[in-house]
Short mmCIF file of C-alpha atoms in Angstrom, two decimals:
data_model
loop_
_atom_site.label_atom_id
_atom_site.label_comp_id
_atom_site.label_asym_id
_atom_site.label_seq_id
_atom_site.Cartn_x
_atom_site.Cartn_y
_atom_site.Cartn_z
CA MET A 1 99.84 -51.93 -66.21
CA LYS A 2 97.92 -49.46 -64.09
CA LEU A 3 95.03 -47.44 -65.49
CA ALA A 4 94.84 -43.73 -64.75
CA SER A 5 91.72 -42.33 -63.12
CA ASP A 6 90.66 -40.57 -66.35
CA CYS A 7 90.35 -43.85 -68.29
CA ASP A 8 86.76 -44.35 -69.47
CA LEU A 9 86.58 -48.00 -70.55
CA LYS A 10 82.91 -47.68 -71.54
CA MET A 11 83.78 -44.87 -73.95
CA ILE A 12 86.72 -46.84 -75.33
CA ALA A 13 84.42 -49.82 -75.84
CA LYS A 14 82.07 -47.63 -77.88
CA ASP A 15 84.99 -46.54 -80.07
CA THR A 16 86.07 -50.14 -80.75
CA HIS A 17 83.10 -51.29 -82.82
CA GLY A 18 84.25 -54.16 -85.06
CA TYR A 19 87.33 -54.94 -82.94
CA VAL A 20 87.92 -58.66 -82.32
CA GLY A 21 89.83 -60.01 -79.32
CA ALA A 22 93.19 -59.77 -81.06
CA ASP A 23 92.46 -56.16 -82.06
CA LEU A 24 91.63 -55.22 -78.46
CA SER A 25 94.84 -56.90 -77.30
CA GLN A 26 96.80 -54.88 -79.86
CA LEU A 27 95.00 -51.72 -78.77
CA CYS A 28 95.96 -52.23 -75.13
CA MET A 29 99.54 -53.05 -76.10
CA GLU A 30 99.86 -49.88 -78.20
CA ALA A 31 98.44 -47.78 -75.35
CA ALA A 32 100.94 -49.38 -72.96
CA PHE A 33 103.83 -48.76 -75.38
CA GLN A 34 102.83 -45.09 -75.61
CA ALA A 35 102.81 -44.83 -71.80
CA ILE A 36 106.25 -46.41 -71.66
CA ARG A 37 107.64 -44.10 -74.37
CA GLU A 38 106.74 -41.11 -72.22
CA LYS A 39 108.86 -42.56 -69.38
CA MET A 40 111.85 -43.65 -71.49
CA HIS A 41 113.96 -40.80 -70.12
CA LEU A 42 113.66 -42.45 -66.67
CA ILE A 43 114.50 -45.97 -67.80
CA ASP A 44 118.05 -47.25 -67.99
CA VAL A 45 118.00 -49.48 -71.08
CA ASP A 46 121.36 -51.01 -70.20
CA ALA A 47 120.21 -52.20 -66.77
CA ASP A 48 118.95 -55.77 -66.27
CA LYS A 49 115.91 -54.59 -64.34
CA VAL A 50 113.71 -51.52 -64.37
CA ASP A 51 113.50 -49.60 -61.12
CA ALA A 52 110.31 -50.46 -59.20
CA GLU A 53 109.57 -46.77 -58.57
CA VAL A 54 109.62 -46.09 -62.32
CA LEU A 55 107.36 -49.07 -63.01
CA ASN A 56 104.87 -47.86 -60.41
CA SER A 57 104.80 -44.40 -62.01
CA ILE A 58 103.71 -45.75 -65.42
CA GLU A 59 99.96 -45.36 -65.93
CA ILE A 60 97.87 -45.74 -69.07
CA ASN A 61 95.57 -42.75 -69.47
CA GLN A 62 92.81 -41.84 -71.89
CA ASP A 63 95.22 -40.02 -74.26
CA HIS A 64 97.27 -43.21 -74.61
CA PHE A 65 94.15 -45.10 -75.71
CA ARG A 66 93.25 -42.28 -78.12
CA HIS A 67 96.69 -42.66 -79.68
CA ALA A 68 96.23 -46.43 -79.87
CA LEU A 69 92.78 -46.01 -81.50
CA ALA A 70 94.32 -43.83 -84.18
CA ILE A 71 96.82 -46.48 -85.27
CA THR A 72 94.79 -49.68 -84.86
CA HIS A 73 91.98 -50.90 -87.05
CA PRO A 74 89.08 -53.33 -86.51
CA SER A 75 89.56 -56.65 -88.29
CA ALA A 76 85.79 -57.15 -88.67
CA LEU A 77 85.46 -53.93 -90.68
CA ARG A 78 88.52 -54.14 -92.88
CA GLU A 79 86.32 -54.85 -95.86
CA ASN A 80 84.50 -51.54 -95.23
CA VAL A 81 87.25 -48.99 -94.69
CA VAL A 82 85.97 -45.40 -94.48
CA GLU A 83 87.94 -43.07 -96.73
CA VAL A 84 87.70 -39.32 -97.19
CA PRO A 85 86.37 -38.89 -100.75
CA ASN A 86 88.29 -36.77 -103.24
CA VAL A 87 85.16 -34.73 -103.94
CA SER A 88 84.45 -31.09 -103.05
CA TRP A 89 81.09 -29.42 -102.44
CA GLU A 90 81.46 -27.71 -105.85
CA ASP A 91 81.49 -31.14 -107.54
CA VAL A 92 77.98 -31.83 -106.20
CA GLY A 93 75.49 -30.16 -108.52
CA GLY A 94 72.59 -28.45 -106.79
CA LEU A 95 71.28 -30.06 -103.60
CA GLU A 96 71.97 -26.87 -101.67
CA ASP A 97 69.26 -27.67 -99.11
CA VAL A 98 70.71 -31.16 -98.54
CA LYS A 99 74.26 -29.83 -98.13
CA ARG A 100 73.11 -27.16 -95.71
CA GLU A 101 71.08 -29.70 -93.70
CA LEU A 102 74.09 -32.05 -93.56
CA TYR A 103 76.34 -29.25 -92.33
CA GLU A 104 73.81 -28.11 -89.72
CA THR A 105 73.15 -31.66 -88.49
CA VAL A 106 76.81 -32.60 -88.06
CA GLN A 107 78.63 -29.36 -87.33
CA TYR A 108 76.15 -27.22 -85.37
CA PRO A 109 76.12 -29.49 -82.27
CA VAL A 110 79.92 -29.50 -82.26
CA GLU A 111 80.40 -25.72 -82.59
CA HIS A 112 77.16 -24.38 -81.12
CA ALA A 113 75.98 -26.80 -78.43
CA ASP A 114 74.76 -23.97 -76.20
CA ASN A 115 72.45 -22.78 -78.99
CA ILE A 116 71.05 -26.31 -79.36
CA PHE A 117 70.20 -26.30 -75.64
CA LYS A 118 68.55 -22.90 -75.94
CA ALA A 119 66.51 -23.99 -78.97
CA ASN A 120 65.28 -27.14 -77.20
CA LEU A 121 64.42 -25.23 -74.02
CA ARG A 122 63.03 -22.00 -75.54
CA LYS A 123 59.47 -22.80 -74.42
CA SER A 124 60.41 -24.50 -71.16
CA PRO A 125 60.65 -22.80 -67.74
CA VAL A 126 64.32 -23.29 -66.85
CA ASP A 127 65.70 -22.30 -63.47
CA PRO A 128 68.04 -19.27 -63.86
CA GLU A 129 70.69 -21.20 -61.92
CA VAL A 130 70.98 -23.72 -64.77
CA ASP A 131 74.18 -22.83 -66.67
CA LEU A 132 73.58 -23.79 -70.30
CA VAL A 133 77.19 -22.90 -71.25
CA GLN A 134 78.48 -25.41 -68.67
CA LEU A 135 76.09 -28.02 -70.05
CA ALA A 136 77.35 -27.31 -73.57
CA LYS A 137 80.96 -27.81 -72.47
CA ALA A 138 80.06 -31.07 -70.69
CA THR A 139 78.39 -32.39 -73.85
CA GLU A 140 81.25 -31.75 -76.25
CA GLY A 141 81.02 -34.23 -79.08
CA PHE A 142 77.33 -34.98 -78.47
CA SER A 143 75.04 -34.87 -81.50
CA GLY A 144 71.95 -32.67 -81.73
CA ALA A 145 69.77 -35.71 -81.03
CA ASP A 146 71.84 -36.53 -77.92
CA ILE A 147 71.37 -32.97 -76.56
CA THR A 148 67.66 -33.06 -77.35
CA GLU A 149 67.33 -36.30 -75.40
CA ILE A 150 69.02 -34.69 -72.37
CA CYS A 151 66.61 -31.74 -72.47
CA GLN A 152 63.59 -34.03 -72.83
CA ARG A 153 64.71 -36.24 -69.94
CA ALA A 154 65.30 -33.22 -67.69
CA ALA A 155 61.80 -31.93 -68.56
CA LYS A 156 60.30 -35.36 -67.80
CA ASN A 157 62.06 -35.37 -64.42
CA ALA A 158 60.45 -32.04 -63.58
CA ILE A 159 57.03 -33.19 -64.82
CA ARG A 160 57.29 -36.45 -62.83
CA GLU A 161 58.12 -34.56 -59.65
CA SER A 162 55.21 -32.13 -60.22
CA ILE A 163 52.75 -34.99 -60.83
CA ASN A 164 53.93 -36.84 -57.72
CA ALA A 165 53.48 -33.68 -55.63
CA ASP A 166 49.95 -33.18 -57.01
CA THR A 167 49.08 -36.85 -56.31
CA GLU A 168 50.39 -36.55 -52.75
CA ARG A 169 48.30 -33.38 -52.25
CA LYS A 170 45.15 -35.19 -53.36
CA LYS A 171 45.89 -38.05 -50.96
CA ARG A 172 46.23 -35.58 -48.08
CA ILE A 173 42.93 -33.92 -49.04
CA ASP A 174 41.14 -37.32 -49.15
CA ALA A 175 42.63 -38.19 -45.75
CA GLY A 176 41.37 -34.91 -44.31
CA GLU A 177 44.88 -33.69 -43.60
CA LEU A 178 44.56 -30.74 -45.99
CA ASN A 179 41.73 -28.39 -46.92
CA GLU A 180 40.81 -28.57 -50.59
CA ASP A 181 40.44 -24.77 -50.70
CA SER A 182 43.91 -24.16 -49.32
CA PRO A 183 46.18 -22.32 -51.79
CA PHE A 184 48.26 -24.51 -54.04
CA VAL A 185 51.85 -23.52 -54.76
CA ASP A 186 53.51 -25.28 -57.68
CA PRO A 187 56.45 -27.18 -56.09
CA VAL A 188 58.26 -27.43 -59.44
CA PRO A 189 57.99 -24.07 -61.23
CA PHE A 190 61.25 -24.64 -63.14
CA ILE A 191 63.40 -27.37 -64.62
CA ARG A 192 66.12 -27.34 -62.00
CA ARG A 193 69.80 -28.24 -61.92
CA ASP A 194 69.15 -31.59 -60.27
CA HIS A 195 66.77 -32.52 -63.10
CA PHE A 196 69.58 -31.89 -65.61
CA GLU A 197 72.15 -33.66 -63.44
CA GLU A 198 70.01 -36.80 -63.40
CA ALA A 199 69.50 -36.54 -67.18
CA MET A 200 73.26 -36.09 -67.69
CA SER A 201 73.98 -39.21 -65.63
CA ARG A 202 72.18 -41.23 -68.31
CA ALA A 203 73.48 -39.29 -71.31
CA ARG A 204 75.49 -41.15 -73.91
CA ARG A 205 77.27 -39.92 -77.02
CA SER A 206 76.11 -41.41 -80.31
CA VAL A 207 79.17 -39.96 -82.11
CA SER A 208 82.62 -41.27 -81.17
CA ASP A 209 85.89 -39.30 -81.08
CA LYS A 210 86.97 -41.20 -84.15
CA ASP A 211 83.85 -40.06 -86.04
CA ILE A 212 84.53 -36.44 -85.05
CA ARG A 213 88.16 -36.69 -86.17
CA GLN A 214 87.09 -38.12 -89.52
CA TYR A 215 84.56 -35.33 -89.97
CA GLU A 216 87.14 -32.66 -89.05
CA GLU A 217 89.53 -34.11 -91.65
CA PHE A 218 86.72 -34.12 -94.22
CA ARG A 219 85.75 -30.52 -93.39
CA ALA A 220 89.38 -29.33 -93.63
CA LYS A 221 89.73 -31.02 -97.01
CA MET A 222 86.49 -29.46 -98.28
CA LYS A 223 87.64 -26.04 -97.10
CA ALA A 224 91.03 -26.45 -98.79
CA ASP A 225 89.35 -27.57 -102.04
CA SER A 226 86.96 -24.65 -102.01
CA MET A 227 89.83 -22.17 -101.44
CA THR A 228 91.76 -23.72 -104.35
CA ALA A 229 88.92 -24.13 -106.83
CA GLY A 230 86.74 -21.19 -105.88
CA ALA A 231 87.08 -17.53 -104.99
CA GLY A 232 87.62 -18.05 -101.28
CA ASN A 233 90.22 -15.27 -101.06
CA PHE A 234 88.02 -12.57 -102.62
CA LYS A 235 87.88 -9.25 -100.76
CA PHE A 236 86.38 -5.89 -101.76
CA GLN A 237 88.93 -3.18 -102.36
CA SER A 238 89.19 -0.25 -99.97
CA GLU A 239 88.06 3.20 -101.13
CA ASN A 240 91.67 4.30 -101.76
CA SER A 241 92.42 1.19 -103.79
CA GLU A 242 89.23 1.73 -105.79
CA GLU A 243 90.21 5.33 -106.63
CA GLU A 244 93.70 4.20 -107.64
CA SER A 245 92.22 1.49 -109.89
CA LYS A 246 89.87 4.06 -111.50
CA GLU A 247 92.81 6.43 -112.16
CA ILE A 248 94.76 3.61 -113.78
CA ARG A 249 91.74 2.70 -115.96
CA ASP A 250 91.28 6.36 -116.95
CA GLU A 251 94.96 6.69 -117.85
CA ASP A 252 94.76 3.52 -120.00
CA LEU A 253 91.66 4.88 -121.70
CA TYR A 254 93.39 8.05 -122.91
CA LYS A 255 96.67 6.44 -123.98
#
């Protein structure tokens, strides 16, 4: 089977922690089956052979592997299956600070990655040409720690370049090629796009797609439980509704 250009085998490998050889074989087979299912309308099941042109058109892409990951399970971790607990936030007494910190740690980087970049870089001189929104989109699924590491590496790249320029200037002064009193212009006044591009080339997600899916399922369940058990549908009445309610109460009072 041919692999499509969007297949990221390194990312798939990260998502297959605990998979043994047989599990990986099953994963590849399920991905291939999914690719074939999408081409079934082109395949004549009654024919002895499949047309070569149809076979050449079948490619396994990243979505096929995502489907396979959802229906296969690692043999080495079958004793430790992760289940969504049947517990709502209301069942946990107190610990409001812990619950808020858990929500901020897990959900903020997913929903507000651009704000995480801004927070990490608020005291850093960033080139105006650096598009933080584009960086946030490129780091979808990255944790807060992953984004922080990218910002720190980009800053280190800028610092390294500045130190190297200063060292080169001192060498030129010692060699008599440059006057020590000549004006010095900082060659790296900002953290530039190329500094971030190099940092992004080394960036790795610590949270897999499977982890995010499990968290989204957990969040949806918590939200549903809170709507059922709590007062999630509460809304203040409008002024007209309030006046009508008052008239009704007054009428009841004088009956």
